[in-house]
Coordinates of C-alpha atoms in Angstrom, one line a residue:
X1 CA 42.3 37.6 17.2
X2 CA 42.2 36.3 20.9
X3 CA 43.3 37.8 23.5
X4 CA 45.0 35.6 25.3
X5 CA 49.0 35.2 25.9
X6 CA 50.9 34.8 22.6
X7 CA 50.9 32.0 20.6
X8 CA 53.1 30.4 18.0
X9 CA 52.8 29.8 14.3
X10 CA 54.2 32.8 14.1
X11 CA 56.4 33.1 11.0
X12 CA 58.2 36.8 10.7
X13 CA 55.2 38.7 9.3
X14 CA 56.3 38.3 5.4
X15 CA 58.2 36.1 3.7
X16 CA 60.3 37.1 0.3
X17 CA 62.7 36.0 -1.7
X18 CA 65.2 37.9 -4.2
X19 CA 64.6 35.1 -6.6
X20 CA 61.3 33.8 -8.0
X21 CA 60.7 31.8 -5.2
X22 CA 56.4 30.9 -4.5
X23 CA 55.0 33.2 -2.0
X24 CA 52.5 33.0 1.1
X25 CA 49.3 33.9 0.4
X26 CA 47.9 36.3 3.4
X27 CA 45.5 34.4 5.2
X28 CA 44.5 35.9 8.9
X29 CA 43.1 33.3 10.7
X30 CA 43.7 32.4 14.6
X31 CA 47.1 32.2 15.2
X32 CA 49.0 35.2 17.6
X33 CA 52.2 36.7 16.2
X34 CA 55.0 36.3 18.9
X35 CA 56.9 39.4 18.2
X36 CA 53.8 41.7 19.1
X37 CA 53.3 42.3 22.7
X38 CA 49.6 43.4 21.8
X39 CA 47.7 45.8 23.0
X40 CA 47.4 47.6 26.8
X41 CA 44.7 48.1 29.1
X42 CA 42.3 45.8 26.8
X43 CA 45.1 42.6 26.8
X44 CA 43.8 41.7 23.3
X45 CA 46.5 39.6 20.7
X46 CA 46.0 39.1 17.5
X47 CA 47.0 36.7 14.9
X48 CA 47.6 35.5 11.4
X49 CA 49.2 32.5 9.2
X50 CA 50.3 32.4 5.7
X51 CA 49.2 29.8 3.0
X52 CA 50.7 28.9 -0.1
X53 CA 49.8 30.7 -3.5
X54 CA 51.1 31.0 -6.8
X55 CA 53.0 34.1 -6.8
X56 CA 56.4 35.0 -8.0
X57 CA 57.9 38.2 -6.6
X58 CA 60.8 39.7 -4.8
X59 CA 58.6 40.8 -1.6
X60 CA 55.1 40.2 0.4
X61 CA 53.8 41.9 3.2
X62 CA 51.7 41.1 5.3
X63 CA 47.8 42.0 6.4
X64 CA 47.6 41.4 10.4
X65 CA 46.8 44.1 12.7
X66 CA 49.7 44.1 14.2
X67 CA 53.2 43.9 12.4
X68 CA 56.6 44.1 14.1
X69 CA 58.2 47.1 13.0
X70 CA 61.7 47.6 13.5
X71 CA 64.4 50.5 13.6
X72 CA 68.2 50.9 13.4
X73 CA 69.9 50.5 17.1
X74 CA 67.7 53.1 18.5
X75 CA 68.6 54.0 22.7
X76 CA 65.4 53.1 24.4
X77 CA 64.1 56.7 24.8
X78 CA 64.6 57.0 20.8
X79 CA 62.2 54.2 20.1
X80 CA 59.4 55.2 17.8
X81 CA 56.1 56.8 19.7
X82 CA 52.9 57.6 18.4
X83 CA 50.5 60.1 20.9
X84 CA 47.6 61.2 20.3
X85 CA 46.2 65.2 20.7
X86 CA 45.7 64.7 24.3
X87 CA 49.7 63.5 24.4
X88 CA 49.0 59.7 25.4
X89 CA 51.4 57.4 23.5
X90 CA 49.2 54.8 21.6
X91 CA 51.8 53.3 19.7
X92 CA 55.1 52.6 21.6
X93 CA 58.5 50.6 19.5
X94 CA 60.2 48.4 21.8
X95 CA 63.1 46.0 22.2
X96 CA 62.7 42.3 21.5
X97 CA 61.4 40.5 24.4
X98 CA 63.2 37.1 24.2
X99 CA 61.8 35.9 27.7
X100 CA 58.3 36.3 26.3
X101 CA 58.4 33.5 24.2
X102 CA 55.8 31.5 22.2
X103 CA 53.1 29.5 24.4
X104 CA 51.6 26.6 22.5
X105 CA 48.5 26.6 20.3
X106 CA 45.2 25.8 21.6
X107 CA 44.8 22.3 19.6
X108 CA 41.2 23.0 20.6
X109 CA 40.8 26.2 18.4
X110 CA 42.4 24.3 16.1
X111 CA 39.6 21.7 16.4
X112 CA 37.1 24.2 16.5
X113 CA 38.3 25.7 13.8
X114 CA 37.6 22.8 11.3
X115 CA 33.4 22.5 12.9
X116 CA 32.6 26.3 12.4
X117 CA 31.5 27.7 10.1
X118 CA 32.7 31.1 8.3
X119 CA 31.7 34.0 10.0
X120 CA 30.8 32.1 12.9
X121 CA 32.4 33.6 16.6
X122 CA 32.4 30.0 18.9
X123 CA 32.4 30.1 22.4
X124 CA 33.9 26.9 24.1
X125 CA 35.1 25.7 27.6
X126 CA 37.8 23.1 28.1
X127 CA 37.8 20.2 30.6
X128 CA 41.6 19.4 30.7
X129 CA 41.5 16.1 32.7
X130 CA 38.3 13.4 33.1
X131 CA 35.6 14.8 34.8
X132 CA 33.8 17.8 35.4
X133 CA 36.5 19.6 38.2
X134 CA 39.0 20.0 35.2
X135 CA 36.8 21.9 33.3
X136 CA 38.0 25.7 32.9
X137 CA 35.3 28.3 34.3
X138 CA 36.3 31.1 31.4
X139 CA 34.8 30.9 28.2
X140 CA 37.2 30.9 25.3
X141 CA 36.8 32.2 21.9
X142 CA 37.9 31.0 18.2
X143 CA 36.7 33.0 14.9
X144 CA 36.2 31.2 11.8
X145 CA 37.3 33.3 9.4
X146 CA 35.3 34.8 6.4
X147 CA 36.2 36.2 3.2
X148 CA 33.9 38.2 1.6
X149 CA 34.6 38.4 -2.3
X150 CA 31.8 41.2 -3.6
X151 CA 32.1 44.5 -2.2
X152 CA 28.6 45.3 -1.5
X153 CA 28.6 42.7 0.6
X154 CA 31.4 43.8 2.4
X155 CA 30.0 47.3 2.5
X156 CA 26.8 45.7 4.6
X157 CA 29.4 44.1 6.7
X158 CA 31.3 47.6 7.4
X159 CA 28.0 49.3 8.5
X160 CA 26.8 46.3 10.7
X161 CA 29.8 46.1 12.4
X162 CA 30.0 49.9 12.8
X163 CA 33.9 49.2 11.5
X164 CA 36.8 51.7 9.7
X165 CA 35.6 52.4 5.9
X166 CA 37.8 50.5 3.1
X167 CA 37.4 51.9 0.1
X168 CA 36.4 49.9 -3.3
X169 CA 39.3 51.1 -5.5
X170 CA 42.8 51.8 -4.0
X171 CA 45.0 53.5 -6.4
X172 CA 44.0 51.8 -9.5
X173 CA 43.9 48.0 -7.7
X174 CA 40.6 46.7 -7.4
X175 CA 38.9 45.1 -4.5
X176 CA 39.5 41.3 -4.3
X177 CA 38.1 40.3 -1.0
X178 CA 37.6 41.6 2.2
X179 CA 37.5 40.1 6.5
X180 CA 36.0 41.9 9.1
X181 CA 36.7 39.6 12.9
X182 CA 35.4 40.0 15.8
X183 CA 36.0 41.9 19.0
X184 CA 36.1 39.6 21.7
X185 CA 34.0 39.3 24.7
X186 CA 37.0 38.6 27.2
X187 CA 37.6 41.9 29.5
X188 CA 35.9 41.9 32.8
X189 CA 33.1 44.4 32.0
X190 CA 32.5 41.5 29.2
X191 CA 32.5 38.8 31.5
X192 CA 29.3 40.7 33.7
X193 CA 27.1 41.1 30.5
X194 CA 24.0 39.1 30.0
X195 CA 25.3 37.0 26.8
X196 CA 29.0 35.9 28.7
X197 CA 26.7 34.6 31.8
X198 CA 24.2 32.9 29.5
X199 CA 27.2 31.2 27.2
X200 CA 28.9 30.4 30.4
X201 CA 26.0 29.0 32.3
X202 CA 24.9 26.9 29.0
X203 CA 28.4 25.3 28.4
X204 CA 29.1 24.8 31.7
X205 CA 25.4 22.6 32.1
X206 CA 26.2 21.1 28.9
X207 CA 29.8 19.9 30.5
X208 CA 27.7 18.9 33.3
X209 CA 25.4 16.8 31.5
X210 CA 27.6 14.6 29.3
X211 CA 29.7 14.0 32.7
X212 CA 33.1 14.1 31.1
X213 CA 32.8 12.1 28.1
X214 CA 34.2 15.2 25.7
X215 CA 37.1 17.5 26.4
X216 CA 35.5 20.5 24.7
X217 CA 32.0 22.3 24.7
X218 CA 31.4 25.0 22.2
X219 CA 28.9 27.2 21.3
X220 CA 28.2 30.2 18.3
X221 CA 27.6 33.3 20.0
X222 CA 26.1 36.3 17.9
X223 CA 28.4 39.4 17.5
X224 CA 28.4 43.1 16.4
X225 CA 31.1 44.5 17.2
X226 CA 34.3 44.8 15.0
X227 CA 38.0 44.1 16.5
X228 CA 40.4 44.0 12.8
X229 CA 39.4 44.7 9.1
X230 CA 41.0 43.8 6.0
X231 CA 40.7 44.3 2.5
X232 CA 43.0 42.7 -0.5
X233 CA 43.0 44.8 -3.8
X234 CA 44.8 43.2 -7.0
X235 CA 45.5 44.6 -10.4
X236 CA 46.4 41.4 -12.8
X237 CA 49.5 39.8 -10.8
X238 CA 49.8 42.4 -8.2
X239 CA 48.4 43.0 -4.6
X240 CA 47.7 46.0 -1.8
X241 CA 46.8 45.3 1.3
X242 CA 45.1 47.8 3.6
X243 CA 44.2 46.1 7.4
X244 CA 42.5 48.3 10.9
X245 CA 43.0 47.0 14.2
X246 CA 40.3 48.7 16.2
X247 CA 42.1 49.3 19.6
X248 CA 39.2 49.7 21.9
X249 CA 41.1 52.4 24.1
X250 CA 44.0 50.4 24.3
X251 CA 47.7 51.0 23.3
X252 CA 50.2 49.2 20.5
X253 CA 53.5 47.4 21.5
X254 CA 55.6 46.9 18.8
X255 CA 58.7 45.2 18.9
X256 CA 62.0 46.6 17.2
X257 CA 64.7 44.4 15.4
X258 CA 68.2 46.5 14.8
X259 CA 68.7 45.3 11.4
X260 CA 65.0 46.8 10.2
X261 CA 64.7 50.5 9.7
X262 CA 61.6 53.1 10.7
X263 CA 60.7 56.0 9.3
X264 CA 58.4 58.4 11.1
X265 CA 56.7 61.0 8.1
X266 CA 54.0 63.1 8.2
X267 CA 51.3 61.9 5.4
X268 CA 48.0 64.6 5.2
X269 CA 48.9 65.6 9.1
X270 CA 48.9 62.0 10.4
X271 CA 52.4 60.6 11.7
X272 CA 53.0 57.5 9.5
X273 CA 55.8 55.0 10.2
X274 CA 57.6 53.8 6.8
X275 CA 59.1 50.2 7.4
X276 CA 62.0 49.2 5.3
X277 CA 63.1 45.3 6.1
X278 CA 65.7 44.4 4.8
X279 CA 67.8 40.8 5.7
X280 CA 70.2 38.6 4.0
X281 CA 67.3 36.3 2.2
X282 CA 64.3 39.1 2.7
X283 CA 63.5 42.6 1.6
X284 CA 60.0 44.3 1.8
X285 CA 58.0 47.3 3.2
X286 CA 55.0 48.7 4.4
X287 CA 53.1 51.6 6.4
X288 CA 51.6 51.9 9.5
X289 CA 49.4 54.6 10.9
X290 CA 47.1 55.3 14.1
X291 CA 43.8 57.1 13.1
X292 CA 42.6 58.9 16.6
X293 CA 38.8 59.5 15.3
X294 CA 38.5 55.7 14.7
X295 CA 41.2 54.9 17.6
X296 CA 42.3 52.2 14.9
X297 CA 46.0 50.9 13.9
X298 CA 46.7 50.7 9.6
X299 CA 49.1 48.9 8.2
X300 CA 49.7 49.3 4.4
X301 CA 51.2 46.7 1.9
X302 CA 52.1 46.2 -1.6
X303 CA 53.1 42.7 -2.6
X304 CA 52.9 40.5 -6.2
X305 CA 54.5 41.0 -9.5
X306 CA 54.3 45.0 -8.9
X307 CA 55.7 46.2 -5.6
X308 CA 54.3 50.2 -4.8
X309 CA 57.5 52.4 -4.3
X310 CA 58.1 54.2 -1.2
X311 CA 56.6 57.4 -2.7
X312 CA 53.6 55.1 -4.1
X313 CA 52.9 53.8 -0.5
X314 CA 53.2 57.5 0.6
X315 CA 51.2 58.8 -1.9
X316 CA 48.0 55.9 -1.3
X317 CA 48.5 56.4 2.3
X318 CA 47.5 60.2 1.8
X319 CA 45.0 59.5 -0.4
X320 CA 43.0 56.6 2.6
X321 CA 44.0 59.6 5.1
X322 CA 42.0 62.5 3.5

Protein backbone atom coordinates (compact mmCIF):
# COMPACT_ATOMS: atom_id res chain seq x y z
CA UNK A 1 0.00 0.00 0.00
CA UNK A 2 2.23 3.12 -0.99
CA UNK A 3 1.20 6.00 -1.75
CA UNK A 4 2.79 7.01 -4.41
CA UNK A 5 1.42 7.51 -8.23
CA UNK A 6 -0.08 4.31 -9.68
CA UNK A 7 1.60 1.50 -10.58
CA UNK A 8 1.15 -1.50 -12.87
CA UNK A 9 0.67 -5.19 -12.30
CA UNK A 10 -2.53 -4.32 -12.18
CA UNK A 11 -4.73 -7.20 -13.51
CA UNK A 12 -8.69 -6.26 -13.47
CA UNK A 13 -9.32 -6.97 -9.74
CA UNK A 14 -10.65 -10.70 -10.33
CA UNK A 15 -10.19 -13.10 -12.77
CA UNK A 16 -12.95 -15.92 -13.66
CA UNK A 17 -13.78 -18.12 -16.07
CA UNK A 18 -17.32 -19.89 -17.01
CA UNK A 19 -15.33 -23.02 -17.37
CA UNK A 20 -13.17 -24.77 -14.79
CA UNK A 21 -10.45 -22.82 -15.63
CA UNK A 22 -7.37 -22.50 -12.32
CA UNK A 23 -7.95 -19.42 -10.36
CA UNK A 24 -5.68 -16.58 -8.77
CA UNK A 25 -5.18 -16.94 -5.42
CA UNK A 26 -5.64 -13.37 -3.51
CA UNK A 27 -2.34 -12.34 -2.55
CA UNK A 28 -2.08 -8.35 -1.46
CA UNK A 29 1.29 -7.57 -1.69
CA UNK A 30 2.93 -4.11 -3.20
CA UNK A 31 1.65 -3.64 -6.33
CA UNK A 32 -1.10 -0.35 -7.07
CA UNK A 33 -4.14 -1.10 -8.99
CA UNK A 34 -4.38 1.31 -12.05
CA UNK A 35 -8.04 1.74 -12.28
CA UNK A 36 -8.24 3.31 -8.57
CA UNK A 37 -7.50 6.86 -8.42
CA UNK A 38 -6.89 6.35 -4.51
CA UNK A 39 -7.63 8.28 -1.92
CA UNK A 40 -7.90 12.42 -1.46
CA UNK A 41 -6.35 14.74 0.78
CA UNK A 42 -4.00 11.79 2.28
CA UNK A 43 -2.64 10.73 -1.67
CA UNK A 44 -2.34 7.12 -0.38
CA UNK A 45 -2.64 4.04 -3.34
CA UNK A 46 -2.92 0.86 -2.62
CA UNK A 47 -2.11 -2.46 -4.21
CA UNK A 48 -2.45 -6.07 -4.80
CA UNK A 49 -1.33 -9.15 -7.26
CA UNK A 50 -2.80 -12.48 -7.77
CA UNK A 51 -0.94 -15.91 -7.56
CA UNK A 52 -1.82 -19.05 -8.77
CA UNK A 53 -3.84 -21.71 -6.71
CA UNK A 54 -5.71 -24.71 -7.21
CA UNK A 55 -9.21 -23.73 -7.54
CA UNK A 56 -11.90 -24.50 -9.91
CA UNK A 57 -14.82 -22.06 -10.09
CA UNK A 58 -16.91 -19.85 -12.18
CA UNK A 59 -15.88 -16.47 -10.29
CA UNK A 60 -13.12 -14.83 -7.77
CA UNK A 61 -13.13 -11.68 -6.18
CA UNK A 62 -10.84 -9.93 -5.01
CA UNK A 63 -9.41 -8.69 -1.33
CA UNK A 64 -7.71 -5.08 -2.01
CA UNK A 65 -8.87 -2.08 -0.41
CA UNK A 66 -9.73 -0.60 -3.20
CA UNK A 67 -11.78 -2.32 -6.18
CA UNK A 68 -13.02 -0.66 -9.33
CA UNK A 69 -16.63 -0.61 -9.22
CA UNK A 70 -18.51 0.04 -12.19
CA UNK A 71 -22.22 1.06 -13.25
CA UNK A 72 -24.32 1.10 -16.40
CA UNK A 73 -23.70 4.41 -18.59
CA UNK A 74 -24.46 6.59 -15.72
CA UNK A 75 -24.34 10.88 -16.71
CA UNK A 76 -21.62 12.15 -14.56
CA UNK A 77 -23.87 13.68 -11.92
CA UNK A 78 -25.53 10.02 -11.65
CA UNK A 79 -22.29 8.41 -10.67
CA UNK A 80 -22.48 6.52 -7.36
CA UNK A 81 -21.74 8.85 -4.05
CA UNK A 82 -21.32 7.82 -0.59
CA UNK A 83 -21.48 10.99 2.21
CA UNK A 84 -21.26 10.79 5.37
CA UNK A 85 -23.84 12.41 8.37
CA UNK A 86 -22.07 15.65 8.03
CA UNK A 87 -22.97 15.39 3.97
CA UNK A 88 -19.11 15.12 2.74
CA UNK A 89 -18.94 12.60 -0.15
CA UNK A 90 -16.30 9.93 0.96
CA UNK A 91 -16.80 7.63 -1.75
CA UNK A 92 -17.18 9.27 -5.25
CA UNK A 93 -17.75 6.62 -8.91
CA UNK A 94 -15.99 8.11 -11.66
CA UNK A 95 -15.27 7.67 -15.41
CA UNK A 96 -12.15 5.86 -16.54
CA UNK A 97 -9.22 7.96 -16.63
CA UNK A 98 -7.36 6.74 -19.73
CA UNK A 99 -4.60 9.53 -19.48
CA UNK A 100 -3.70 8.38 -16.06
CA UNK A 101 -2.08 5.47 -17.05
CA UNK A 102 0.21 2.91 -15.39
CA UNK A 103 3.84 4.24 -14.18
CA UNK A 104 6.37 1.51 -13.87
CA UNK A 105 7.14 -0.64 -10.77
CA UNK A 106 9.74 0.34 -8.43
CA UNK A 107 12.29 -2.69 -9.33
CA UNK A 108 13.67 -1.62 -6.07
CA UNK A 109 10.57 -2.57 -3.90
CA UNK A 110 10.70 -5.41 -5.87
CA UNK A 111 14.23 -6.01 -4.61
CA UNK A 112 13.33 -5.10 -1.27
CA UNK A 113 10.77 -7.11 -1.32
CA UNK A 114 12.77 -10.48 -1.53
CA UNK A 115 15.48 -9.05 1.77
CA UNK A 116 12.53 -8.30 4.25
CA UNK A 117 11.15 -10.04 6.13
CA UNK A 118 7.28 -10.62 6.81
CA UNK A 119 5.84 -8.05 8.79
CA UNK A 120 8.75 -5.94 8.32
CA UNK A 121 7.80 -1.97 7.08
CA UNK A 122 11.43 -1.00 5.14
CA UNK A 123 12.40 2.40 4.66
CA UNK A 124 14.84 2.94 1.65
CA UNK A 125 16.27 5.84 -0.46
CA UNK A 126 17.35 5.50 -4.05
CA UNK A 127 20.58 6.90 -5.69
CA UNK A 128 19.46 6.74 -9.47
CA UNK A 129 22.85 7.61 -11.11
CA UNK A 130 26.70 7.08 -9.55
CA UNK A 131 27.35 9.09 -6.81
CA UNK A 132 25.83 10.61 -3.98
CA UNK A 133 23.92 13.84 -5.94
CA UNK A 134 21.52 11.23 -7.57
CA UNK A 135 20.40 9.97 -4.44
CA UNK A 136 16.57 10.89 -3.76
CA UNK A 137 16.03 13.03 -0.44
CA UNK A 138 12.37 11.27 0.34
CA UNK A 139 12.34 8.10 2.01
CA UNK A 140 10.37 5.36 0.39
CA UNK A 141 8.50 2.58 1.78
CA UNK A 142 7.88 -1.25 0.77
CA UNK A 143 5.73 -3.70 3.20
CA UNK A 144 6.57 -7.20 3.37
CA UNK A 145 3.60 -8.78 3.65
CA UNK A 146 2.40 -11.18 6.49
CA UNK A 147 -0.16 -13.71 6.79
CA UNK A 148 -1.13 -14.63 9.97
CA UNK A 149 -2.78 -18.18 9.98
CA UNK A 150 -4.20 -18.54 13.92
CA UNK A 151 -6.68 -16.13 14.88
CA UNK A 152 -5.52 -15.24 18.22
CA UNK A 153 -2.71 -14.12 16.73
CA UNK A 154 -4.44 -12.07 14.48
CA UNK A 155 -6.65 -10.80 17.35
CA UNK A 156 -3.24 -9.42 19.10
CA UNK A 157 -2.47 -7.96 15.80
CA UNK A 158 -6.10 -6.09 15.62
CA UNK A 159 -5.60 -4.55 19.09
CA UNK A 160 -1.93 -3.47 18.51
CA UNK A 161 -2.67 -1.82 15.52
CA UNK A 162 -5.80 -0.23 17.00
CA UNK A 163 -7.46 -1.63 13.42
CA UNK A 164 -11.42 -2.53 12.28
CA UNK A 165 -12.59 -5.90 14.16
CA UNK A 166 -12.83 -9.13 11.81
CA UNK A 167 -14.69 -11.44 13.18
CA UNK A 168 -13.54 -15.42 13.69
CA UNK A 169 -16.52 -16.99 11.96
CA UNK A 170 -18.28 -15.31 8.92
CA UNK A 171 -21.53 -17.00 8.10
CA UNK A 172 -20.53 -20.53 8.64
CA UNK A 173 -16.77 -20.08 6.80
CA UNK A 174 -14.08 -20.23 9.15
CA UNK A 175 -11.07 -18.05 9.49
CA UNK A 176 -8.14 -19.15 7.27
CA UNK A 177 -5.72 -16.34 7.54
CA UNK A 178 -5.58 -12.91 8.16
CA UNK A 179 -2.98 -9.31 6.90
CA UNK A 180 -3.08 -6.33 8.66
CA UNK A 181 -0.28 -3.48 6.46
CA UNK A 182 0.81 -0.56 7.39
CA UNK A 183 -0.13 3.05 7.19
CA UNK A 184 2.52 4.83 5.71
CA UNK A 185 4.65 7.55 7.03
CA UNK A 186 4.63 9.76 3.71
CA UNK A 187 2.29 12.98 4.31
CA UNK A 188 3.95 16.08 5.32
CA UNK A 189 3.00 16.18 9.06
CA UNK A 190 4.81 12.51 8.68
CA UNK A 191 7.81 13.80 7.16
CA UNK A 192 8.39 16.50 10.45
CA UNK A 193 8.10 13.57 13.07
CA UNK A 194 11.12 12.41 14.95
CA UNK A 195 11.26 8.75 13.32
CA UNK A 196 11.04 10.12 9.30
CA UNK A 197 14.13 12.70 10.36
CA UNK A 198 16.01 9.92 12.10
CA UNK A 199 15.33 7.24 9.08
CA UNK A 200 16.14 10.00 6.73
CA UNK A 201 19.23 11.30 8.42
CA UNK A 202 20.52 7.45 8.87
CA UNK A 203 20.02 6.44 5.16
CA UNK A 204 21.08 9.34 3.85
CA UNK A 205 24.76 8.98 6.11
CA UNK A 206 24.75 5.50 5.12
CA UNK A 207 24.45 6.62 1.22
CA UNK A 208 27.15 8.97 2.22
CA UNK A 209 29.48 6.52 3.58
CA UNK A 210 29.64 3.69 1.02
CA UNK A 211 30.13 6.74 -1.68
CA UNK A 212 27.97 5.31 -4.32
CA UNK A 213 28.94 1.78 -4.52
CA UNK A 214 24.96 0.62 -4.09
CA UNK A 215 21.88 2.04 -5.74
CA UNK A 216 19.63 1.41 -2.74
CA UNK A 217 19.78 1.97 1.23
CA UNK A 218 17.12 0.48 3.30
CA UNK A 219 16.17 0.32 6.60
CA UNK A 220 13.08 -1.48 9.02
CA UNK A 221 11.26 1.07 10.69
CA UNK A 222 8.83 0.06 13.65
CA UNK A 223 5.10 0.72 13.08
CA UNK A 224 1.65 0.93 14.85
CA UNK A 225 -0.51 2.20 12.91
CA UNK A 226 -2.92 0.19 10.55
CA UNK A 227 -3.65 1.41 6.76
CA UNK A 228 -5.73 -2.07 5.19
CA UNK A 229 -6.92 -5.33 6.90
CA UNK A 230 -7.92 -8.57 5.52
CA UNK A 231 -9.23 -11.72 6.52
CA UNK A 232 -9.75 -15.06 4.23
CA UNK A 233 -12.54 -17.44 5.58
CA UNK A 234 -12.95 -20.96 3.80
CA UNK A 235 -15.50 -23.72 4.28
CA UNK A 236 -13.89 -27.05 2.42
CA UNK A 237 -13.47 -25.61 -1.31
CA UNK A 238 -15.07 -22.32 -0.83
CA UNK A 239 -13.79 -18.79 0.12
CA UNK A 240 -15.11 -15.13 1.69
CA UNK A 241 -13.17 -12.41 1.74
CA UNK A 242 -13.80 -9.43 4.04
CA UNK A 243 -10.85 -6.44 3.46
CA UNK A 244 -10.93 -2.42 5.47
CA UNK A 245 -9.01 0.23 4.03
CA UNK A 246 -8.59 2.70 6.79
CA UNK A 247 -8.96 6.14 5.04
CA UNK A 248 -7.21 8.42 7.45
CA UNK A 249 -9.74 11.37 6.66
CA UNK A 250 -9.37 10.97 3.13
CA UNK A 251 -11.88 10.18 0.33
CA UNK A 252 -12.40 7.05 -2.32
CA UNK A 253 -12.17 7.45 -6.15
CA UNK A 254 -13.51 4.71 -7.89
CA UNK A 255 -13.53 4.29 -11.40
CA UNK A 256 -16.71 3.13 -13.36
CA UNK A 257 -16.71 0.82 -16.48
CA UNK A 258 -20.24 0.91 -18.58
CA UNK A 259 -20.47 -2.63 -19.02
CA UNK A 260 -20.35 -3.31 -14.96
CA UNK A 261 -23.41 -2.58 -12.94
CA UNK A 262 -23.88 -0.81 -9.20
CA UNK A 263 -26.28 -1.24 -6.95
CA UNK A 264 -26.67 1.20 -4.12
CA UNK A 265 -28.92 -0.72 -0.98
CA UNK A 266 -29.41 -0.01 2.35
CA UNK A 267 -27.92 -3.02 4.55
CA UNK A 268 -28.66 -2.36 8.71
CA UNK A 269 -28.81 1.63 7.80
CA UNK A 270 -25.45 1.65 6.00
CA UNK A 271 -25.48 2.48 2.14
CA UNK A 272 -23.83 -0.67 0.53
CA UNK A 273 -22.88 -0.79 -3.16
CA UNK A 274 -23.75 -4.37 -4.84
CA UNK A 275 -21.29 -4.88 -7.81
CA UNK A 276 -22.41 -7.23 -10.52
CA UNK A 277 -19.44 -7.71 -13.37
CA UNK A 278 -20.30 -9.21 -15.88
CA UNK A 279 -17.98 -9.52 -19.49
CA UNK A 280 -17.77 -11.87 -22.28
CA UNK A 281 -15.09 -14.34 -20.49
CA UNK A 282 -15.86 -12.94 -16.70
CA UNK A 283 -18.69 -12.83 -14.21
CA UNK A 284 -18.38 -12.16 -10.41
CA UNK A 285 -19.55 -9.83 -7.56
CA UNK A 286 -18.97 -8.33 -4.44
CA UNK A 287 -19.85 -5.46 -1.75
CA UNK A 288 -18.57 -2.42 -0.78
CA UNK A 289 -19.40 -0.22 2.18
CA UNK A 290 -17.91 2.97 4.07
CA UNK A 291 -18.14 2.57 7.93
CA UNK A 292 -18.12 6.45 9.29
CA UNK A 293 -17.15 5.40 13.09
CA UNK A 294 -14.03 3.60 11.82
CA UNK A 295 -13.76 6.07 8.60
CA UNK A 296 -12.85 2.66 6.83
CA UNK A 297 -13.84 1.30 3.13
CA UNK A 298 -15.21 -2.76 3.09
CA UNK A 299 -15.23 -4.74 0.35
CA UNK A 300 -16.94 -8.14 0.53
CA UNK A 301 -16.28 -11.29 -1.55
CA UNK A 302 -17.28 -14.82 -2.10
CA UNK A 303 -15.15 -16.95 -4.45
CA UNK A 304 -14.27 -20.99 -4.69
CA UNK A 305 -16.43 -23.99 -5.43
CA UNK A 306 -19.53 -22.04 -3.54
CA UNK A 307 -20.22 -18.53 -4.73
CA UNK A 308 -22.63 -16.48 -1.84
CA UNK A 309 -25.76 -15.26 -3.77
CA UNK A 310 -26.65 -11.73 -3.96
CA UNK A 311 -29.08 -12.10 -0.90
CA UNK A 312 -26.17 -14.24 0.85
CA UNK A 313 -23.65 -11.30 0.40
CA UNK A 314 -26.56 -8.99 1.65
CA UNK A 315 -27.44 -11.00 4.32
CA UNK A 316 -23.42 -11.42 5.79
CA UNK A 317 -22.93 -7.83 5.05
CA UNK A 318 -25.84 -7.00 7.68
CA UNK A 319 -24.70 -9.39 9.97
CA UNK A 320 -20.47 -7.50 9.91
CA UNK A 321 -22.74 -4.21 10.05
CA UNK A 322 -24.66 -4.71 13.37
Amino acid sequence: MERTPISNEYQDIIYASAGNELLGEIDVEEKVMGHIRGISDRKRSFSLSLKTMNKTTAIASMLALFLMISVTAYAASEYIQIRNSEGVVKVQHVAPNDSAGVASYDKYAAQIDTLAKPGELIAYLVNNKAGTEGLVTELQFKYKEQRIGAYSDFLKEIKRTDAPMLPALASGYAFKYGVINPNHPTTDADKKSSLYKETLRDLTAQANQEKGSSNIFMKAIPWSEPGWISAIYSKDNAFIGISATIMHGGKVFVEQEPENQADKIVVAGTEVIYNKVVKKEVSYDYLNWYNEKQDAYYTLTSYGDKILTKEQLLQLAGELLK
